[in-house]
Structures are given as structure tokens and as C-alpha cells.
CSV table of C-alpha atoms in Angstrom, one decimal:
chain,number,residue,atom,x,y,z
A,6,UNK,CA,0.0,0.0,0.0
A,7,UNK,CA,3.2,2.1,0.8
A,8,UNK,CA,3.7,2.0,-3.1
A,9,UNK,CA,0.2,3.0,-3.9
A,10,UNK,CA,0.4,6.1,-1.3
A,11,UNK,CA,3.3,7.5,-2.8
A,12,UNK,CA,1.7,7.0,-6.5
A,13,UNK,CA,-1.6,9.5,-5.2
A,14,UNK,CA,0.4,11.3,-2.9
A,15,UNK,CA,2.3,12.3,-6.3
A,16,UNK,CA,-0.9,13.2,-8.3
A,17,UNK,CA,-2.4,15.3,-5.8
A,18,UNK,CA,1.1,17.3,-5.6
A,19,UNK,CA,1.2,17.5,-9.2
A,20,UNK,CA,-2.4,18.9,-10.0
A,21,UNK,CA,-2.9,22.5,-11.4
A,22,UNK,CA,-6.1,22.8,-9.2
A,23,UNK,CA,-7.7,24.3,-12.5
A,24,UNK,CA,-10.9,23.0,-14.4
A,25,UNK,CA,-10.2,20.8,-17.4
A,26,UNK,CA,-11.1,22.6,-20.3
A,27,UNK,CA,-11.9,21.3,-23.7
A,28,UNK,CA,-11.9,22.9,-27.4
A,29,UNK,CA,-12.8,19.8,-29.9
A,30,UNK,CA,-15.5,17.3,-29.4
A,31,UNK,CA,-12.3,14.9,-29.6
A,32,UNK,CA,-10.7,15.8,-26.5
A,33,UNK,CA,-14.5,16.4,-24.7
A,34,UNK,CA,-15.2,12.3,-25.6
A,35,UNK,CA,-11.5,11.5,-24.6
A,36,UNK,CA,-12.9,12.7,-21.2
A,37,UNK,CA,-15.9,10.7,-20.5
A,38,UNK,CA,-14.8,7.6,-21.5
A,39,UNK,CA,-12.3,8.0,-19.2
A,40,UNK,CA,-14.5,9.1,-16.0
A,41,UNK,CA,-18.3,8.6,-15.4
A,42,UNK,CA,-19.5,12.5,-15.9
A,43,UNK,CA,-22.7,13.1,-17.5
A,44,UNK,CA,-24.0,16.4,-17.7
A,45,UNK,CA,-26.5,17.4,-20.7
A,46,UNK,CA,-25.7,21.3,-20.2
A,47,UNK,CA,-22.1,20.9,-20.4
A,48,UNK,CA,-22.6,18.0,-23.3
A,49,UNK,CA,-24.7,21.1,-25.4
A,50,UNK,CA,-22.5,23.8,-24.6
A,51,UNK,CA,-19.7,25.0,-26.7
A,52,UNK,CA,-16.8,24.7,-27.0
A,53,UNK,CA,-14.4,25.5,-25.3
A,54,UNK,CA,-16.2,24.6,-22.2
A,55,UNK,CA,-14.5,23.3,-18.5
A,56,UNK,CA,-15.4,20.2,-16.8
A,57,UNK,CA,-16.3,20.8,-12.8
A,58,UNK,CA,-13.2,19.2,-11.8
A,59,UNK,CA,-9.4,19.2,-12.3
A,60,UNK,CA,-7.0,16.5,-13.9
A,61,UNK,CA,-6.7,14.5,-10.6
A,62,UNK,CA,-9.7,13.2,-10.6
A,63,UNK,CA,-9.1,11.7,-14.0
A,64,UNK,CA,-5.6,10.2,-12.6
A,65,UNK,CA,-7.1,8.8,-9.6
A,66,UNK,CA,-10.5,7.3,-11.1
A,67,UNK,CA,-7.3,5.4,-13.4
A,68,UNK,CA,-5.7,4.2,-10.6
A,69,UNK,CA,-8.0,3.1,-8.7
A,70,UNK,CA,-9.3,1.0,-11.8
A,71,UNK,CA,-5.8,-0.2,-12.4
A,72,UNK,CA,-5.5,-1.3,-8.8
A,73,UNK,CA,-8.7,-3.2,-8.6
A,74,UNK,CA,-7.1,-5.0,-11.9
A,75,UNK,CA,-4.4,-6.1,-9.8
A,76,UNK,CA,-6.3,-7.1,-7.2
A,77,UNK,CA,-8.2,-9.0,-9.5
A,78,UNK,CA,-5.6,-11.2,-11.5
A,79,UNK,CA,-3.7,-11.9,-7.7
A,80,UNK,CA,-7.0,-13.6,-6.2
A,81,UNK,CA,-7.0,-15.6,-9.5
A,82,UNK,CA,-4.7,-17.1,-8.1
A,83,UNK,CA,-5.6,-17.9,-5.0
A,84,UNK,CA,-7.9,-20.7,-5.8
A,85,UNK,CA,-10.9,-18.9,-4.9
A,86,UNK,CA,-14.4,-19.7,-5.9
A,87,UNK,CA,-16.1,-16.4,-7.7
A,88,UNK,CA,-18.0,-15.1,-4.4
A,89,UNK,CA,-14.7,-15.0,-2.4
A,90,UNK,CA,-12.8,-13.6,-5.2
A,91,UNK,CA,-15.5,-10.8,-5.5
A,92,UNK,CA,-15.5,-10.7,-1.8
A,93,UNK,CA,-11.9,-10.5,-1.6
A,94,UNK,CA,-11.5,-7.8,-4.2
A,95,UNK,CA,-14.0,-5.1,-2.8
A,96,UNK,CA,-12.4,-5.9,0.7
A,97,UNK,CA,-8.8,-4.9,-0.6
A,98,UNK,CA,-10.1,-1.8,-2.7
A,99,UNK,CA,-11.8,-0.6,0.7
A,100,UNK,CA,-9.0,-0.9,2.6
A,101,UNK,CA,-6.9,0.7,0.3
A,102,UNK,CA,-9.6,3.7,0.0
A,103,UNK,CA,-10.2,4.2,3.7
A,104,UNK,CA,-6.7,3.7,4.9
A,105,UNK,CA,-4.1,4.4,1.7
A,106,UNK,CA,-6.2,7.0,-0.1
A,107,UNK,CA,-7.8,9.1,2.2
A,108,UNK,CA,-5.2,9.5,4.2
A,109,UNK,CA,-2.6,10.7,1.4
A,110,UNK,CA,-6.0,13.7,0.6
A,111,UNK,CA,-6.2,14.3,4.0
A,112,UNK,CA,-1.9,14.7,4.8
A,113,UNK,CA,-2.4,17.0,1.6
A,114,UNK,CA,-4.7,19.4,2.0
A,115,UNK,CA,-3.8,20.0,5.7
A,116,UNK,CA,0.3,20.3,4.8
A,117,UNK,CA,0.2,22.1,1.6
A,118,UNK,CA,-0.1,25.8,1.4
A,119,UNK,CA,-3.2,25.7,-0.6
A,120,UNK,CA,-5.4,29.4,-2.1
A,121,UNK,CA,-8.8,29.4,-1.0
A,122,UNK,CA,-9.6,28.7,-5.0
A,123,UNK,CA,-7.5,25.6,-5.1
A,124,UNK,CA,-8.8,24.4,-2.0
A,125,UNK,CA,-12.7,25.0,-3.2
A,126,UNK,CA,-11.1,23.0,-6.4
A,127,UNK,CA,-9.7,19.9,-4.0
A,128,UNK,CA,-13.5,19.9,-2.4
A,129,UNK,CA,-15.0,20.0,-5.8
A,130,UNK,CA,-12.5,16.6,-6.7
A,131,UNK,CA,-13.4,14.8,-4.2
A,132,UNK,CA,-17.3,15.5,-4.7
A,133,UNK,CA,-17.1,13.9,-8.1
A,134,UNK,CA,-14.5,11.4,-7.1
A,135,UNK,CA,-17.0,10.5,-4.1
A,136,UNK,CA,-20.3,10.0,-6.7
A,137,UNK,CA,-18.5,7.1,-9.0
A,138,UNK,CA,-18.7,4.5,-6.5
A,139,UNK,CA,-21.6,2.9,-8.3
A,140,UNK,CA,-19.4,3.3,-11.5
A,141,UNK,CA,-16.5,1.6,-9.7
A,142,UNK,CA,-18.7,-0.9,-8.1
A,143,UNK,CA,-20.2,-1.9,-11.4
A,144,UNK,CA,-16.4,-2.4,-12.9
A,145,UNK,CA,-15.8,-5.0,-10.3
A,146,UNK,CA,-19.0,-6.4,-10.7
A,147,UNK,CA,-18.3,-7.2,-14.6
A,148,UNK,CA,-14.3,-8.4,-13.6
A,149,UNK,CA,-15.3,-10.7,-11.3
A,150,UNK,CA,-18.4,-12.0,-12.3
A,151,UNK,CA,-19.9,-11.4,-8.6
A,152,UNK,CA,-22.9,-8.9,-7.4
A,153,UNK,CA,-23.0,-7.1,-4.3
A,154,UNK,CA,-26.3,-7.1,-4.0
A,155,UNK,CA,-27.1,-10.5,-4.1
A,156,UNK,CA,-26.3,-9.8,0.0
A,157,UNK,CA,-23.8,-12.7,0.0
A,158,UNK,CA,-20.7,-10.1,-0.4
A,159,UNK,CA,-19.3,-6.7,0.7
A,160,UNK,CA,-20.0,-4.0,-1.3
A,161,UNK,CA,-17.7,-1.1,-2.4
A,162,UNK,CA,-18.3,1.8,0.1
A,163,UNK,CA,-14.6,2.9,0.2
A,164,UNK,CA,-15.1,6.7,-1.6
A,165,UNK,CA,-18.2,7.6,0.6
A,166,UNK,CA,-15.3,8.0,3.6
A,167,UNK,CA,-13.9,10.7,1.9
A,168,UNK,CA,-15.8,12.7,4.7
A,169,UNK,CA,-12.5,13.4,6.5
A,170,UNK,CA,-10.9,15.0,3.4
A,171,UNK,CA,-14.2,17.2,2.6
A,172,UNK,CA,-14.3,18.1,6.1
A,173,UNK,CA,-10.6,18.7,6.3
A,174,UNK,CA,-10.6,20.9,2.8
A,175,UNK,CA,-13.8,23.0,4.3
A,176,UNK,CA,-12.0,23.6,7.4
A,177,UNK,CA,-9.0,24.3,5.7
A,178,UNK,CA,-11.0,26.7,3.6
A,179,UNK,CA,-12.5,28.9,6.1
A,180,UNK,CA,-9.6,29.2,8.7
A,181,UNK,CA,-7.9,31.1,5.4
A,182,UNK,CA,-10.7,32.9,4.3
A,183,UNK,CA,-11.9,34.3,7.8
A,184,UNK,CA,-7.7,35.1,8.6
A,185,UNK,CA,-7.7,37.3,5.3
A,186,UNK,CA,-10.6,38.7,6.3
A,187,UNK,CA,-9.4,39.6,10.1
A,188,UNK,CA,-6.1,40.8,8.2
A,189,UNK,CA,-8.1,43.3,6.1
A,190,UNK,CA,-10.0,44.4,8.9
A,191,UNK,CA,-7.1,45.0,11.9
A,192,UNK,CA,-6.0,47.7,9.3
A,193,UNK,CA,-9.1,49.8,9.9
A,194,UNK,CA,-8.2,52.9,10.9
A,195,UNK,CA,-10.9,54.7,12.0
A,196,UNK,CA,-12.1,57.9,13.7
A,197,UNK,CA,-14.6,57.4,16.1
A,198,UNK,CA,-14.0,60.9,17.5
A,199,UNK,CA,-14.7,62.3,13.8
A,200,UNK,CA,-16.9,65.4,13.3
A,201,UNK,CA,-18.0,65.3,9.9
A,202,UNK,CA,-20.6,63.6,8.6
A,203,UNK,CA,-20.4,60.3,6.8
A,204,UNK,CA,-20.5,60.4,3.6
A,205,UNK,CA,-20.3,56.6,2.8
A,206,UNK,CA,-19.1,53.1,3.9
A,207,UNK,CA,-15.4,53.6,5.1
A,208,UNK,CA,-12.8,52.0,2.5
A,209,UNK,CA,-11.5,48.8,4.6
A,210,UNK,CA,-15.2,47.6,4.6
A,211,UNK,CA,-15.2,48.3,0.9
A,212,UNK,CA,-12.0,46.0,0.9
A,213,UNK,CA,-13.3,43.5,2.7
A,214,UNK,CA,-17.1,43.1,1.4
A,215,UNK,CA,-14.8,43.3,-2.1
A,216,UNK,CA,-12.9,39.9,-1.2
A,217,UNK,CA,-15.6,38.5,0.7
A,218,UNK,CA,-17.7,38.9,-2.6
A,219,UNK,CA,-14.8,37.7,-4.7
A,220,UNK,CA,-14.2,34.3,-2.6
A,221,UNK,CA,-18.2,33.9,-2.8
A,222,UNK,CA,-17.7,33.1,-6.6
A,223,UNK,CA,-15.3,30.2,-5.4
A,224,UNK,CA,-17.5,28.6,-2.7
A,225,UNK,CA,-20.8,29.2,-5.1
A,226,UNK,CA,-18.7,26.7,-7.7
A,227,UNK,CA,-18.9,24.0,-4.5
A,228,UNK,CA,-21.5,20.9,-5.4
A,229,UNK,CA,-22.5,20.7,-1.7
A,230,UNK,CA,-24.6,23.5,-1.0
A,231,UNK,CA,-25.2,22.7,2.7
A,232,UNK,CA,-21.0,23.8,2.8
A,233,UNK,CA,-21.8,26.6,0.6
A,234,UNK,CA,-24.5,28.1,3.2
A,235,UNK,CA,-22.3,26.9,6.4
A,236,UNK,CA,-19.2,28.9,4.6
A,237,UNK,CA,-21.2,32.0,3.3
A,238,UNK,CA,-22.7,32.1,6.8
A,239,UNK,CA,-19.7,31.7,8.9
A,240,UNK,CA,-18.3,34.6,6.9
A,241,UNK,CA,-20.8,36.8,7.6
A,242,UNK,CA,-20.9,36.1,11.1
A,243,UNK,CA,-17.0,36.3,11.5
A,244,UNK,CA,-17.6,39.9,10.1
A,245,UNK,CA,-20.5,41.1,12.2
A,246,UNK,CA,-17.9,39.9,15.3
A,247,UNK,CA,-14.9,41.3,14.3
A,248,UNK,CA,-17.1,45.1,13.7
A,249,UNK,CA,-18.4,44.5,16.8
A,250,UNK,CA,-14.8,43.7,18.3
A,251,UNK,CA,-13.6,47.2,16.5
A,252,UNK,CA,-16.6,49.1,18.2
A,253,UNK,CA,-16.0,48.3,21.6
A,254,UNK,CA,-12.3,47.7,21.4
A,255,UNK,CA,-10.4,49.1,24.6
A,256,UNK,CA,-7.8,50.6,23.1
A,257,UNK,CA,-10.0,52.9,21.5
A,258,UNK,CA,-11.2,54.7,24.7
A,259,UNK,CA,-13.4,57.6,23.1
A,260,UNK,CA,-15.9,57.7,21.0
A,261,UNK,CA,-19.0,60.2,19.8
A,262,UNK,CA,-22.3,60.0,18.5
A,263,UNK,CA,-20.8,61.4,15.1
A,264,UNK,CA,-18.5,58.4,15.0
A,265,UNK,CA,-21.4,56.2,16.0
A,266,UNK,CA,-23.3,57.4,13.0
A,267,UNK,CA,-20.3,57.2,10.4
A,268,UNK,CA,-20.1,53.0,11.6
A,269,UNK,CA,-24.2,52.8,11.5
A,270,UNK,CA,-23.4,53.7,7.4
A,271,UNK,CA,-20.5,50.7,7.6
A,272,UNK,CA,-23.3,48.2,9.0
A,273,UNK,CA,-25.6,49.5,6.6
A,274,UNK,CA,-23.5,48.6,4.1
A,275,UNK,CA,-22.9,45.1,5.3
A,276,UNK,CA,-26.5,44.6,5.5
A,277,UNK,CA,-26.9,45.6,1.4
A,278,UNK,CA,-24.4,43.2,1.1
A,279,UNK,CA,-26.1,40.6,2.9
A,280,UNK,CA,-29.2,41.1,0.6
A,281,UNK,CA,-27.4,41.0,-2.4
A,282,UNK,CA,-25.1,38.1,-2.1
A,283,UNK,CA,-27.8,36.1,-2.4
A,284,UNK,CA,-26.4,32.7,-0.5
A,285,UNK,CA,-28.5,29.9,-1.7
A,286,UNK,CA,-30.8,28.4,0.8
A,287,UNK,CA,-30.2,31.4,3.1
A,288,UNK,CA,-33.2,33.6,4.0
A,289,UNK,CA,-32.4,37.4,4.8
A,290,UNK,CA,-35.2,38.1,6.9
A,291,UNK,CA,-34.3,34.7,9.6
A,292,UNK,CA,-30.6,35.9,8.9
A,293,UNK,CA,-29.3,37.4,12.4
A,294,UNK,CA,-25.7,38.0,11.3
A,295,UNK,CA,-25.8,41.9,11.8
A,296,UNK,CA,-29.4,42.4,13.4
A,297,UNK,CA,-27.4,42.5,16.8
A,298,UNK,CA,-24.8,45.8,15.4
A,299,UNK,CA,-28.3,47.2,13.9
A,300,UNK,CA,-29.6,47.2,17.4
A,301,UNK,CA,-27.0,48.2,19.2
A,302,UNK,CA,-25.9,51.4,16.9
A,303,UNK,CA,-30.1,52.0,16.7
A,304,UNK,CA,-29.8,52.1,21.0
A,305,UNK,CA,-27.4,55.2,20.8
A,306,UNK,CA,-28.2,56.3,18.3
A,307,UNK,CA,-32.1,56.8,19.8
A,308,UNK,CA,-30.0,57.2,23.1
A,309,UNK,CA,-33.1,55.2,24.4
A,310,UNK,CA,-30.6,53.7,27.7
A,311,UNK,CA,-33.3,54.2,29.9
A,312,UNK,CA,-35.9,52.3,27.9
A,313,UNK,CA,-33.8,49.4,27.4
A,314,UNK,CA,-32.9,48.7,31.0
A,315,UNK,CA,-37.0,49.2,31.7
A,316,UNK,CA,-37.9,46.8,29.0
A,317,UNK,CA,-35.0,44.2,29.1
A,318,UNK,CA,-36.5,41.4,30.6
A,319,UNK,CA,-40.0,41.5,29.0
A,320,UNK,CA,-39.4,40.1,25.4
A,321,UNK,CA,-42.6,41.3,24.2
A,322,UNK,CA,-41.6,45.5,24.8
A,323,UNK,CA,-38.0,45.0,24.5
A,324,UNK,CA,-36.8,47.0,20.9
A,325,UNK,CA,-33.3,45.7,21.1
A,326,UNK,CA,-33.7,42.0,22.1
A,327,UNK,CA,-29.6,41.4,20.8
A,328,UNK,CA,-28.4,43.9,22.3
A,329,UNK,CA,-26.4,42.7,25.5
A,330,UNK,CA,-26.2,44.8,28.6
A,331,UNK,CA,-22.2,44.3,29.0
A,332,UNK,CA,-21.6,46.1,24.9
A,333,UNK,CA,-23.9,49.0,26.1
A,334,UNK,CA,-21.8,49.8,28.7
A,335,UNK,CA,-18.6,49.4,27.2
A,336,UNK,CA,-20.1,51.9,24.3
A,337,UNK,CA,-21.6,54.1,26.7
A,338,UNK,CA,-18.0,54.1,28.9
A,339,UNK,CA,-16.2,55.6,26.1
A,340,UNK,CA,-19.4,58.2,25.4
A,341,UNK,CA,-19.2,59.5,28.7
A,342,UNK,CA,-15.0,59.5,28.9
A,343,UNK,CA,-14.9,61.4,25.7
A,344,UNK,CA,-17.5,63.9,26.9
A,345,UNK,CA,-16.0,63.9,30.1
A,346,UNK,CA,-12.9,65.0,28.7
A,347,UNK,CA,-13.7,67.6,26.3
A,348,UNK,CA,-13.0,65.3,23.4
A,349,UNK,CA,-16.3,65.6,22.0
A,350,UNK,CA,-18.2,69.4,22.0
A,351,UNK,CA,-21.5,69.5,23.9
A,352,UNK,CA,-23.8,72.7,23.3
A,353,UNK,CA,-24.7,72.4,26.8
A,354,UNK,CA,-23.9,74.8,29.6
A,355,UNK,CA,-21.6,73.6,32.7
A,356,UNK,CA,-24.3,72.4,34.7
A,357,UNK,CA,-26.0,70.7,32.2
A,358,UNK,CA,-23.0,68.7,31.0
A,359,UNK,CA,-22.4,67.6,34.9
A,360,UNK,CA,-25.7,66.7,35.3
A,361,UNK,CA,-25.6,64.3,32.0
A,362,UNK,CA,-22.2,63.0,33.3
A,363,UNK,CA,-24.2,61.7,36.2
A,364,UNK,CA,-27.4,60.8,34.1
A,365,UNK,CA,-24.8,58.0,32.1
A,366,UNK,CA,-23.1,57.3,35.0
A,367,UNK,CA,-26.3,56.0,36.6
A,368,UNK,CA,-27.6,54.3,33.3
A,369,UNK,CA,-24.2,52.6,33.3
A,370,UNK,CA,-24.4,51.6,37.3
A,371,UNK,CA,-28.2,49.7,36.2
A,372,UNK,CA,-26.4,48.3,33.2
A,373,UNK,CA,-24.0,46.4,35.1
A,374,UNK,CA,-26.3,45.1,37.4
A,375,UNK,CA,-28.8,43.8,34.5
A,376,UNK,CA,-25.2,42.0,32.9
A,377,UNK,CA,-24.4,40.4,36.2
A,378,UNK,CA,-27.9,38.7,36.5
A,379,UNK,CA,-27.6,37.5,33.2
């Protein structure tokens, strides 16, 4: 098996991670008598039109057949009857799938420094490599003159535990595309003590919602739409988190309404996106991704503090049900320091300031208490 591990190991390295792409009705029939892949839209399309998958999958489906040949002309030899021989031949190309294979896809998508877009191309591979079990089963079926389904022998079930692979590849996947998305994001520089008014989404959300949209096109291309919608989804959430995280970061201490309004237009803007991106399977309106920002931007910027404490344990009255008490008060914390220390312009008199520095510093005293009974 040590042979055979090396020999897949080798095709895997050697892959361009790029769709196979024919020009001549030649080179499109080459292809499916090779591999089982029937697909009437790309059969009436023209030319040049791309298979789905890359050149390993070809390679592999070959290798595979070539090793259940072998297996095949060693049990002749074994002075089997036809049952065993069939038996014996499905066991071997099992084992050799669950053990050999899988473990070589596995060892490869987790060491290699594979792009997002070769990545969705490995998950796509193993999709279509995963669907020609039948194919493969029926190969044996003819070789050996046996039938699985006569319940007397094994069947072939070796490609359906590809799981570990697919999972490994969408892992794999979404640690790099949320990283590039955190990278884009810890650049932010912004000025939550601005006074001018916002006149649109700042540029590093532009950035990211621009490779967000751009990776989308790769994980649409993915056959398993339940990993589409867990990727999309993920995304999205990673991105409401790490605004939030940039909102009530502590080592930005200040903050005004103006800035508060200028990030209400950057949460806008992700919700637009969240609209347009259209994520199959995914409804907008049950989609709660950025609902909780929404709120909590809509609470200051309503400064409605004192209705929220008074309506947050009645779910019926409450206007900012994911809203928690512990963000207000962090938020609120750096409204009042930066009022407190002249870093934000009040047209209010002396005594009216001091008595809104004690009006916040009340509303934060009852928001603390409402976080600790949570």
C-alpha cells in the first residue's frame, strides 16, 4: 500500500487545481470515457467549455481502476471460488480507499499551502470522485463475475469515507478565508471621534465586502450547497464579530455619536451586502448576522438607555432583544469619557454637562447590574 500512497500522494502534488477545459469534441469524448460525468448542459455547450473538476480526478479514477485489476488477477490465483474472489477484491479496494487514499487527501490538504480557490477545487474533486462509487462498483461487478447485491458479499463503500478529506478541505478553507478577512479588517483605521458627517461606507469595509464577494464566486462553484451556506454564513458572522470587536475595542477609549453614526453607514453597508449576495438556501429576513450591530448602533443612536434597562426582561416591549447589557456599557464608557474629557463638543452649559455625566453614569451603574444577573 506504501507504493500506492506515494503514486496519489504524487498526483495530488502534481495537480494545477484548474478545471479541465476542452476545445474539440475529440478531447470532450476522450474525457468521459475515461471518468463517469454526465452532464447534458455541459454535453450542449460550446466549445471550449470546463469540466467541474481538475485533472486528478481523471488520474485517480485510473488508478484506482488499475489497482482493482491487480487485485483481480492476484485472487486468481488464489484458488478462490467467484463469491470469495469478489469478496476479496472489494475488501482490498476498501481498505486501500479508507486507509491508503484518504489518508494521502487528508496529509495533503492539511500540509500544503493551498489558495482558498485551489482548496474549493480539491473539495470539488473529491465530490465527483466520491459520486462514482456505483461506477466503480459496477467495474468490479463485470471483472469478477460477482454482485453485491445479491447480499452474499461486501459492497464497495470505500469513496463515501472521503468525509474526513471534505471536512478537512472546508476547514482548511474557512480558517484562510476568515484570517484574510481579520487581516483586512485590523487595518481599519478609524475615527470614532470624527466630526464630519459620513458620507459613505469607510474604505476597509469596501476592501473586505470586495474579497468577501470575490471568494463567494469560489464557494458558489462548491456541489455541496449545505458547505456553501455553512461557509457564506460563517463569513458573515465572522464579520459582524470582528465590527463589533472594533466598536467596543479598549484601546480605543473615546468615542462620539458622530463616529457612532459614520459606523451605522459601515453596518448598513454590510446589511446591502447581505441582501445582495444572495447565499443559496439562506433567508435574509431569519438571517441574524448583523441584526445585533443594527440594534445596538439603533440604541445610541435613539439614546433610548433608559428604555432598554426598563424593557430588558420583558421580550414582548423589548426594541433591542440582541443587544447585550455588558456592549452598552462598554459603548456608553467611552461616550461619557470622551464627553468627560472635552474630546467631543456639547452645546450644553456647565451644569447641564455635569448633570448628563451623572445621568450616564447611573444608566451605566443599572447596566451592570442587568449584565451580572444575566
Amino acid at each position: 500500500m506504501k507504493t500506492w500512497g506515494e503514486t496519489f500522494s504524487a498526483i495530488f502534488e502534481s495537480d494545477d487545481f484548474t478545471p479541465l477545459t476542452v476545445c474539440t469534441e475529440e478531447q470532450y469524448q476522450g474525457i468521459v470515457e475515461i471518468f463517469p460525468y454526465n452532464d447534458i448542459t455541459l454535453s450542449m455547450a460550446r466549445f471550449p467549455k470546463s469540466f467541474p473538476f481538475s485533472s486528478f480526478v481523471l488520474q485517480i479514477y485510473q488508478q484506482v481502476k488499475v489497482f482493482i485489476d491487480m487485485c483481480k488477477s492476484y485472487t486468481d490465483r488464489l484458488n478462490l471460488s467467484q463469491t470469495e474472489i469478489g469478496e476479496r477484491v472489494r475488501k482490498t479496494v476498501n481498505l486501500m480507499l479508507t486507509k491508503t487514499m484518504s489518508s494521502c487527501l487528508t496529509k495533503f490538504i492539511k500540509n500544503r499551502r493551498l489558495s482558498e480557490q485551489q482548496l474549493a477545487q480539491v473539495i470539488i474533486n473529491v465530490t465527483h470522485l466520491s459520486e462514482c462509487e456505483l461506477d466503480l462498483e459496477k467495474y468490479i461487478s463485470n471483472l469478477t463475475r460477482t454482485d453485491s447485491e445479491d447480499g452474499q458479499i461486501s459492497r464497495l463503500y470505500g469513496l463515501s469515507t472521503f468525509k474526513d478529506a471534505l471536512q478537512e478541505g472546508e476547514e482548511s478553507f474557512q480558517m484562510k478565508f476568515l484570517s484574510q478577512v481579520s487581516l483586512i479588517l485590523d487595518g481599519a483605521n478609524y475615527d470614532w471621534l470624527s466630526k464630519a458627517a459620513p458620507t459613505g461606507p469607510s474604505p476597509y469595509l469596501l476592501d473586505t465586502l470586495e474579497y468577501i464577494r470575490a471568494r463567494y464566486d469560489a464557494i458558489f462553484t462548491l456541489p455541496n450547497k449545505d458547505m456553501v451556506q455553512r461557509l457564506c454564513v460563517n463569513c458573515l458572522r465572522h464579520l459582524a464579530q470582528a465590527m463589533e470587536k472594533l466598536l467596543l475595542d479598549p484601546s480605543s477609549p473615546f468615542v462620539s455619536m458622530e463616529g457612532i453614526r459614520r459606523f451605522s453607514v459601515d453596518v448598513a453597508k454590510c446589511e446591502e451586502f447581505l441582501t445582495t449576495c444572495k447565499v443559496p438556501g439562506l433567508k435574509v429576513e431569519s438571517a441574524p448576522m448583523f441584526i445585533g450591530l443594527r440594534q445596538l448602533v439603533d440604541l445610541f443612536m435613539n439614546q433610548e438607555w433608559a428604555n432598554y434597562i426598563t424593557e430588558f426582561k420583558n421580550p414582548t416591549l423589548n426594541k433591542y432583544p440582541y443587544v447585550k447589557p455588558r456592549s452598552v456599557a462598554e459603548l456608553l464608557t467611552k461616550l461619557k469619557e470622551a464627553d468627560r474629557q472635552k474630546k467631543i463638543k456639547l452645546s450644553l452649559s456647565a451644569a447641564a454637562k455635569k448633570d448628563r455625566q451623572k445621568y450616564l453614569e447611573l444608566i451605566l451603574k443599572r447596566l451592570r447590574g442587568l449584565d451580572e444577573t444575566q
